[in-house]
Coordinates of C-alpha atoms and ligand atoms in Angstrom, one line a residue:
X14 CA -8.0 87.7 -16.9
X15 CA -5.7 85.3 -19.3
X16 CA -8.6 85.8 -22.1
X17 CA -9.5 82.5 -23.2
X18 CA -5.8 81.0 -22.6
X19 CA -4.5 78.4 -20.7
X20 CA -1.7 80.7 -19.2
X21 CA -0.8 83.8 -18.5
X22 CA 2.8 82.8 -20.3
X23 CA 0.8 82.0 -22.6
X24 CA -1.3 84.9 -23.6
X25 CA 1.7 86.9 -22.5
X26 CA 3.7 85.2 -25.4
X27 CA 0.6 86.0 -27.8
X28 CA 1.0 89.5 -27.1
X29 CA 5.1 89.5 -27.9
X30 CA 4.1 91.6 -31.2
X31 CA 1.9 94.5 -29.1
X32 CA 4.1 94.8 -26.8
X33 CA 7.3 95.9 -29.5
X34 CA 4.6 97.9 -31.3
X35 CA 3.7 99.6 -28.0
X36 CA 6.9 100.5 -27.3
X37 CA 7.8 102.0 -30.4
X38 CA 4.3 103.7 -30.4
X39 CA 5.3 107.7 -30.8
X40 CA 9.3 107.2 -30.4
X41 CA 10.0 106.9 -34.1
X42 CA 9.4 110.3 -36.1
X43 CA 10.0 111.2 -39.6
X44 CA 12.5 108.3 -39.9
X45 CA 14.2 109.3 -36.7
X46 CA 14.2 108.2 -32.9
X47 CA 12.5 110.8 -30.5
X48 CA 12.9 110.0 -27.0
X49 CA 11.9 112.9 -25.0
X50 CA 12.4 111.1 -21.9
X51 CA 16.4 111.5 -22.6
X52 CA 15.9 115.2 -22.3
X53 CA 16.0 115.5 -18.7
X54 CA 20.3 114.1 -18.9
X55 CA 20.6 117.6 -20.6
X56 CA 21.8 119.2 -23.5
X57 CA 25.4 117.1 -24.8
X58 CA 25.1 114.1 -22.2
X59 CA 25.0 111.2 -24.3
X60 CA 27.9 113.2 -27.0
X61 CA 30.1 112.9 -24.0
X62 CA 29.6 109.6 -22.6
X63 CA 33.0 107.5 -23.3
X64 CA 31.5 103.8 -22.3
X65 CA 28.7 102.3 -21.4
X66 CA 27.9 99.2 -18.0
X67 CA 24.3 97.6 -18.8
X68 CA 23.2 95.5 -15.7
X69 CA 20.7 93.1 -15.4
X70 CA 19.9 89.7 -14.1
X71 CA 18.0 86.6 -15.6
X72 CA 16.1 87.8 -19.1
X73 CA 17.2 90.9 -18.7
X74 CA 20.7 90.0 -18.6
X75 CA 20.0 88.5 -22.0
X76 CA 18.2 91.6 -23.7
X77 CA 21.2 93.3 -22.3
X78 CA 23.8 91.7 -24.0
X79 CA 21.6 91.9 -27.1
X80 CA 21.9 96.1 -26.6
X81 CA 25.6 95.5 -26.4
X82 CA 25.9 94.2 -29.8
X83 CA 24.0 97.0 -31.5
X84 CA 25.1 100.0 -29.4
X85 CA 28.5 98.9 -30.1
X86 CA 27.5 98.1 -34.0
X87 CA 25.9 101.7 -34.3
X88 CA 27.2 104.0 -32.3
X89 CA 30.6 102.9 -31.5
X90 CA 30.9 103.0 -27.9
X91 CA 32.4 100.6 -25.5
X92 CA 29.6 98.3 -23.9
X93 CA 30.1 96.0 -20.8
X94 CA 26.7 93.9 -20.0
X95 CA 27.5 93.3 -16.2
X96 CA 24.9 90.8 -14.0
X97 CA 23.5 93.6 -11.7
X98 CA 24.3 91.0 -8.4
X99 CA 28.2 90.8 -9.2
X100 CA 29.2 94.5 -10.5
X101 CA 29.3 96.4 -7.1
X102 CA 31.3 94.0 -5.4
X103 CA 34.1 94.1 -7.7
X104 CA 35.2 97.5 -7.7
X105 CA 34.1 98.6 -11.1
X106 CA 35.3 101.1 -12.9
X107 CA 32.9 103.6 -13.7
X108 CA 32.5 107.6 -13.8
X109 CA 31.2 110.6 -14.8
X110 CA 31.5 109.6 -18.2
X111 CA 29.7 106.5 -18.4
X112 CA 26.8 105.9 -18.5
X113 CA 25.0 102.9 -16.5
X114 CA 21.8 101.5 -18.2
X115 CA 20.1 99.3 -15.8
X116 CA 17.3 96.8 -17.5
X117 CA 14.1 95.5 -15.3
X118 CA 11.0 94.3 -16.2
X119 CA 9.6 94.9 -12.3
X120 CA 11.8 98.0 -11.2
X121 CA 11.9 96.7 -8.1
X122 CA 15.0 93.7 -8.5
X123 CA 16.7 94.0 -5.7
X124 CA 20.2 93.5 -6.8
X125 CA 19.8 95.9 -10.2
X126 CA 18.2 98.4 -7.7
X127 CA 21.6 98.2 -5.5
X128 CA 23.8 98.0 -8.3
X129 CA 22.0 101.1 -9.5
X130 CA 22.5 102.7 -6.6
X131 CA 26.4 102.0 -6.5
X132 CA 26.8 103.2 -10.0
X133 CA 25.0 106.7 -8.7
X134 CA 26.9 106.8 -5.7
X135 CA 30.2 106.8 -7.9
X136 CA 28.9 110.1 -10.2
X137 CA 27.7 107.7 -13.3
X138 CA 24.7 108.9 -15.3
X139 CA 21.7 106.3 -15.4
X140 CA 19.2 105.4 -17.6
X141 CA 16.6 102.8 -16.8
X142 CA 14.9 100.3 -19.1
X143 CA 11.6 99.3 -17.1
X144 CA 8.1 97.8 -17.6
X145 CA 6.9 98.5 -14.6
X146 CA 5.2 102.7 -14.4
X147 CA 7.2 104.5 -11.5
X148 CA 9.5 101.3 -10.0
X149 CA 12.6 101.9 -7.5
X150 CA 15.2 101.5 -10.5
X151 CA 13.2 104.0 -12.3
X152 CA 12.9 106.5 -9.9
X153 CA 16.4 106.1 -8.6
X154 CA 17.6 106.7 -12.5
X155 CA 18.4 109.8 -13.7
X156 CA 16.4 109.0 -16.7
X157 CA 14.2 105.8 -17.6
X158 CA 12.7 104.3 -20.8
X159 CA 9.8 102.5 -20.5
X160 CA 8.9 99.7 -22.5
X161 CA 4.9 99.1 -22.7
X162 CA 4.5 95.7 -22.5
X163 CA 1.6 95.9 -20.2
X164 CA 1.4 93.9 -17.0
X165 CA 3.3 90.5 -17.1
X166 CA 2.7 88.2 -15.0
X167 CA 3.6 84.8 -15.1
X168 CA 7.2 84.2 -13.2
X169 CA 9.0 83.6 -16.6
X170 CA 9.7 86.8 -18.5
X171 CA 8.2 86.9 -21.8
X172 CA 7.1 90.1 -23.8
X173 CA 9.0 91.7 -21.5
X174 CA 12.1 90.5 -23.2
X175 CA 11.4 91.5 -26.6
X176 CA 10.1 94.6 -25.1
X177 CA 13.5 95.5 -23.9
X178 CA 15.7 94.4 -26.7
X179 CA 13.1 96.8 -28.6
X180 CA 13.6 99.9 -26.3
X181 CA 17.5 98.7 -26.3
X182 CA 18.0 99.3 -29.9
X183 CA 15.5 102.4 -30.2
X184 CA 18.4 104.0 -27.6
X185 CA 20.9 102.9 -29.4
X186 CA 19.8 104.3 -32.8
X187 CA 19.1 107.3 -30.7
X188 CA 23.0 107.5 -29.7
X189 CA 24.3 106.9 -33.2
X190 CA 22.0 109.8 -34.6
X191 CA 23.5 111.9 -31.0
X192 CA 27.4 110.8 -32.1
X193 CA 26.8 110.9 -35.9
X194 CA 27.6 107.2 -36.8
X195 CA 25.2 106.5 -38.7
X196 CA 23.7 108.5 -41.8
X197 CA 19.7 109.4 -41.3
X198 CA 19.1 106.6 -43.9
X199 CA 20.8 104.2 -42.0
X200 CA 18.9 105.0 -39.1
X201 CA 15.9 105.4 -40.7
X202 CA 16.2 102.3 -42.4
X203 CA 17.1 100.3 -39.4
X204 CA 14.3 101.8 -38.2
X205 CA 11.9 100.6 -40.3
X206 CA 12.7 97.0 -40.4
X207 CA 12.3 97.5 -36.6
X208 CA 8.7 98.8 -37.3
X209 CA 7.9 95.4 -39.3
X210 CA 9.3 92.9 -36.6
X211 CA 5.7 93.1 -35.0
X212 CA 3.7 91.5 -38.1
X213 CA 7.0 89.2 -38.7
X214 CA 6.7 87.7 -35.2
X215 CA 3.1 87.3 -35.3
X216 CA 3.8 84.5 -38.4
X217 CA 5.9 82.9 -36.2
X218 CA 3.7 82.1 -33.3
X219 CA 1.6 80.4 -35.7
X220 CA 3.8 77.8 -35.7
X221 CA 2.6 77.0 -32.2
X222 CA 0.8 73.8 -32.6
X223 CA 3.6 72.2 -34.1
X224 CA 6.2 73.1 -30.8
X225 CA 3.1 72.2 -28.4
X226 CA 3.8 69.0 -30.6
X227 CA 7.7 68.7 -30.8
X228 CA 7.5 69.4 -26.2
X229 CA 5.2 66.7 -26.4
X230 CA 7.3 64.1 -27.9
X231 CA 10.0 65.4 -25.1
X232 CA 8.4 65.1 -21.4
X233 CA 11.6 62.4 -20.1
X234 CA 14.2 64.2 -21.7
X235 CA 16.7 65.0 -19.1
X236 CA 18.8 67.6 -21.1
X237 CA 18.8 70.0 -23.6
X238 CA 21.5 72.1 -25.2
X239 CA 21.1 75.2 -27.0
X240 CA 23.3 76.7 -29.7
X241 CA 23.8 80.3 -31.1
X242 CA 25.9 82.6 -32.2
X243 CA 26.2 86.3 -32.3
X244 CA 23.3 87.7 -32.4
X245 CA 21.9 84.3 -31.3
X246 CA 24.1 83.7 -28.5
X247 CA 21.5 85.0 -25.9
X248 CA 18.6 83.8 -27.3
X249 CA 20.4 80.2 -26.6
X250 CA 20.7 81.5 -23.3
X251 CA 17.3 82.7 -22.9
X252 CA 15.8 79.1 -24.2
X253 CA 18.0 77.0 -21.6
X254 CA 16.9 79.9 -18.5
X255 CA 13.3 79.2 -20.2
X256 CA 13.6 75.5 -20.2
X257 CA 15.5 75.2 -16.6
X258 CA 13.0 77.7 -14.8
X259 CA 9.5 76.0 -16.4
X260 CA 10.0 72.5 -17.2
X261 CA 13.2 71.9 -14.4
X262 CA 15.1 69.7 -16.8
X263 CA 19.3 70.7 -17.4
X264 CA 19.5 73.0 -20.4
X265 CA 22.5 75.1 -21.1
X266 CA 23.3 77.6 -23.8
X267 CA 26.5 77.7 -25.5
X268 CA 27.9 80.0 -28.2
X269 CA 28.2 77.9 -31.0
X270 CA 32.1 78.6 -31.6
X271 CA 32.9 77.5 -28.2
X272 CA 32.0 74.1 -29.0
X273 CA 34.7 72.3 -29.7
X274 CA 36.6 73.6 -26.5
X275 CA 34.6 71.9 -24.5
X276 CA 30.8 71.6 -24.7
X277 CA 31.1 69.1 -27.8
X278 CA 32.1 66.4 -24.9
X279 CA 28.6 66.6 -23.8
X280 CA 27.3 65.4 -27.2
X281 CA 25.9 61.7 -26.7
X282 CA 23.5 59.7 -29.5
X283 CA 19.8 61.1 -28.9
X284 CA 20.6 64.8 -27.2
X285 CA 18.5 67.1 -28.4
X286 CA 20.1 70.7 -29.6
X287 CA 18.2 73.8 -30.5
X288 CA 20.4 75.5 -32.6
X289 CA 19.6 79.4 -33.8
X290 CA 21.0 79.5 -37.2
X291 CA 22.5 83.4 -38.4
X292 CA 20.8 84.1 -42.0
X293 CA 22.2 82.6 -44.6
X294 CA 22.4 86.3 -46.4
X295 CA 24.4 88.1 -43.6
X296 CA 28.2 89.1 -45.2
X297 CA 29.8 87.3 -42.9
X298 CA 30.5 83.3 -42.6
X299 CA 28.2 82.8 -39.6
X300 CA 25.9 80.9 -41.4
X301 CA 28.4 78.0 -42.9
X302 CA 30.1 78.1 -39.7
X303 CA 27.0 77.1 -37.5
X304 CA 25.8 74.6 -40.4
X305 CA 28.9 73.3 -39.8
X306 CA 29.0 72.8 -36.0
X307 CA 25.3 71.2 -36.8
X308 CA 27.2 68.6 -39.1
X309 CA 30.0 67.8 -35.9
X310 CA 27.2 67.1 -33.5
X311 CA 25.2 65.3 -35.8
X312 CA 27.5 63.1 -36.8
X313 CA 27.6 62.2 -33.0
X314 CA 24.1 61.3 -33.3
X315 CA 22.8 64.8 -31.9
X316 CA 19.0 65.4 -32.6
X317 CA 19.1 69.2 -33.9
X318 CA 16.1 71.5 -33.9
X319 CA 17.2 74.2 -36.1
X320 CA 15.5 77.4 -35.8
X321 CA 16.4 79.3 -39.2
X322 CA 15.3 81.5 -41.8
X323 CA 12.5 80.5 -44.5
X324 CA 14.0 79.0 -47.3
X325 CA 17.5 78.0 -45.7
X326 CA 17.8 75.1 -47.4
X327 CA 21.6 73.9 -45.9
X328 CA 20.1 73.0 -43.0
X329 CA 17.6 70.6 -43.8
X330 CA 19.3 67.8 -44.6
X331 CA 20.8 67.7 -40.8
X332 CA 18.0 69.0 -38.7
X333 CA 15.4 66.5 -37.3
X334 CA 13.0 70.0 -37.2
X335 CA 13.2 73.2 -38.6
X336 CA 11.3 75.8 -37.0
X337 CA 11.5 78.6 -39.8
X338 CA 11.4 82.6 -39.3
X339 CA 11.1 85.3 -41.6
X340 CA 13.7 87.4 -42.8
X341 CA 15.6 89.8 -40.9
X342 CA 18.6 91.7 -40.4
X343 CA 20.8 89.7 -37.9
X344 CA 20.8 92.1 -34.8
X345 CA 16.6 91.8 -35.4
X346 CA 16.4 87.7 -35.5
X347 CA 16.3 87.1 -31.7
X348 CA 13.2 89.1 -31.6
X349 CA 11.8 86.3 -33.9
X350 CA 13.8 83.4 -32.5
X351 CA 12.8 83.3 -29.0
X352 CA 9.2 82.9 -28.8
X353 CA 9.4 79.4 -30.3
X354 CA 12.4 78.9 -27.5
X355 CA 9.6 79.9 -25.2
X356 CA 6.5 78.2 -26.3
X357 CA 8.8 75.0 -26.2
X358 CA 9.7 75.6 -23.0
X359 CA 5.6 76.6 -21.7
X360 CA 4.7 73.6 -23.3
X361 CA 7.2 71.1 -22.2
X362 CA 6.3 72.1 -18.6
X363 CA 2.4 71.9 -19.5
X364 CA 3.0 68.2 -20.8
X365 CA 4.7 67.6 -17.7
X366 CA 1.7 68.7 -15.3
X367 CA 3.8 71.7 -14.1
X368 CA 2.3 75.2 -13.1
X369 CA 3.7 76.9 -16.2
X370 CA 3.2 80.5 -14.4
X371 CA 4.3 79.7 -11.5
X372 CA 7.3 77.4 -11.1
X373 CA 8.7 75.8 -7.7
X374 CA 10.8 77.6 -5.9
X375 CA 10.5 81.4 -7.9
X376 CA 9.0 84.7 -7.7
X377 CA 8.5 86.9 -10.1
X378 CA 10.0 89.9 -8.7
X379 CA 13.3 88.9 -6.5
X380 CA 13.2 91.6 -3.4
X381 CA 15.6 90.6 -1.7
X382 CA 20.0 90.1 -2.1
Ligands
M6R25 O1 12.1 92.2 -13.0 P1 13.4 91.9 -13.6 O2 13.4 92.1 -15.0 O3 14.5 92.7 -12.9 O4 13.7 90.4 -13.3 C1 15.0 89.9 -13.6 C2 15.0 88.4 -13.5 O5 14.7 88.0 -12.1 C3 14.0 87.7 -14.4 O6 14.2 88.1 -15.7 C4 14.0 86.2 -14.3 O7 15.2 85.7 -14.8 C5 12.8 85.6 -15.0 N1 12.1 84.7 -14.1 C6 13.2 84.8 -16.2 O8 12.1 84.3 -16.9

């Protein structure tokens, strides 16, 4: 069953690019999103929504917070990204006019499913963003989207991931075309750089040997930090959840501004960084900043493994490896980001002698509170 490879992570990883194309597979018409499977909310649901609660845990917490960034980008409405475990017991505030989108690669999450439930109980609308053909969330949802990754099934979440940011930005193009915030071309060219992602990412897990080569030189490292911002913010969060839950050595992910009120303390001679770099093309002053934070760190003998775009020559004279990836839009470079995050992290734990699908202590769907 893993074809020919030495993990199901592994093949799983391999089939990152399928698993977008699958689930934009007959959702994207004419230049526009089509998702029939919003019809059943009725005619005017999604005009009237005033704010939406994602909820999620683990990966999908990440993807989450990655649909956060371009619903609010595109269609203008208030996101929280809540973890699914601590939303009920807060008293949130949620109502007719929100809309709950609950994200699970299983369905069957136990605290998503009762965070769902919650969010019914108090008159929300729900949406479901599932892998998994007739789960509890989805069933439970008013509506569901499912992403077709196919079956995953080593512990650590993979193609699911990109699978989910994927269905998370086809809805939110699908709410700016509702709400009118962005013009047909917009859409349809946000669309079609979407479309491309799958031949993109398949470049970049080419680069495979040479991370099976860089986890190599790294089997006693106790610690790893992992830097983003924006758009790679959660992809440093999905890299340290990678490296903690396969290879069991500390990793945290920080946003890359929040640095120097706090983290930077951490920064010793010989800590290795992974640092997602924004595009150095992107109108804003991402880009100089994070070269910038590289330089701090560096200068305090940090060991940076850049992941940026081809061709982004400010980097190189700081990083100690540049993993490159083709050009994108920034909301679309985590889906070409975190695969090498995640081959690291598969490969670190292989070098090691671990069980790279199955890791101590996990299970791949959590059942129980
Ligand atoms: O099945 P789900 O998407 O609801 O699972 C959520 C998390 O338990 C899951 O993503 C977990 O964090 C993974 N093991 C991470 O690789």
């Amino acid at each position: 069953e893993k074809g020919g490879w030495s993990s199901f992570m592994a093949k799983e990883i391999s089939e990152e690019p399928e698993a977008i194309s699958k689930t934009l597979l007959g959702r994207i018409v004419d230049g526009a999103v089509r998702l029939s499977e919003l019809d059943v909310l009725g005619e005017g649901a999604l005009a009237n929504i005033d704010r939406v609660v994602i909820l999620g845990c683990g990966t999908a917490s990440y993807s989450g917070m990655l649909g956060k960034y371009a619903i609010e980008k595109w269609a203008r409405i208030p996101v929280d990204v809540e973890l699914s475990h601590e939303f009920r017991y807060r008293d949130p505030v949620i109502n007719d006019r929100t809309l709950v989108v609950s994200i699970s690669q299983s369905g069957e999450t136990m605290d998503t499913l009762m965070a769902v439930k919650y969010a019914v109980a108090a008159g929300a609308k729900t949406l479901s963003i599932c892998n998994t053909q007739g789960a509890t969330i989805a069933r439970e949802s008013d509506a569901a989207i499912y992403t077709h990754a196919g079956p995953e099934v080593a512990v650590a979440s993979t193609k699911a991931f990109v699978a989910q940011v994927a269905a998370l930005y086809l809805f939110g193009l699908h709410l700016a075309q509702v709400r009118g915030t962005l013009s047909p071309e917009e859409i349809s060219g946000l669309l079609g750089e979407l479309q491309a992602l799958p031949d993109q990412l398949a470049t970049v897990l080419e680069q495979h040997d040479a991370i099976t080569q860089l986890a190599g030189w790294m089997t006693d490292t106790r610690s790893v930090l992992f830097l983003g911002r924006h758009a790679g913010y959660p992809v440093a969060l999905e890299g340290a959840l990678k490296l903690k839950e396969l290879a069991y050595i500390h990793a945290e992910g920080f946003a890359a501004g929040e640095l120097k009120h706090g983290p930077i303390a951490l920064i010793e001679p010989g800590q290795p960084v992974f640092v997602i770099v924004p595009s150095p093309r992107a109108k804003d002053s991402l880009h100089k900043k994070v070269v910038s934070n590289i330089q701090e760190i560096r200068a305090r003998g940090a060991r940076i493994l850049a992941i940026a775009e081809q061709g982004d020559a400010a980097v190189l004279p700081y990083a100690d490896l540049v993993i490159p990836i083709p050009l994108a839009s920034t909301l679309f470079e985590p889906l070409l980001a975190v695969a090498p995050l995640q081959i690291f992290a598969m490969e670190l734990a292989a070098a090691k002698g671990l069980d790279v699908d199955q890791p101590r202590n996990l299970a791949k769907s959590v059942t129980v509170e």
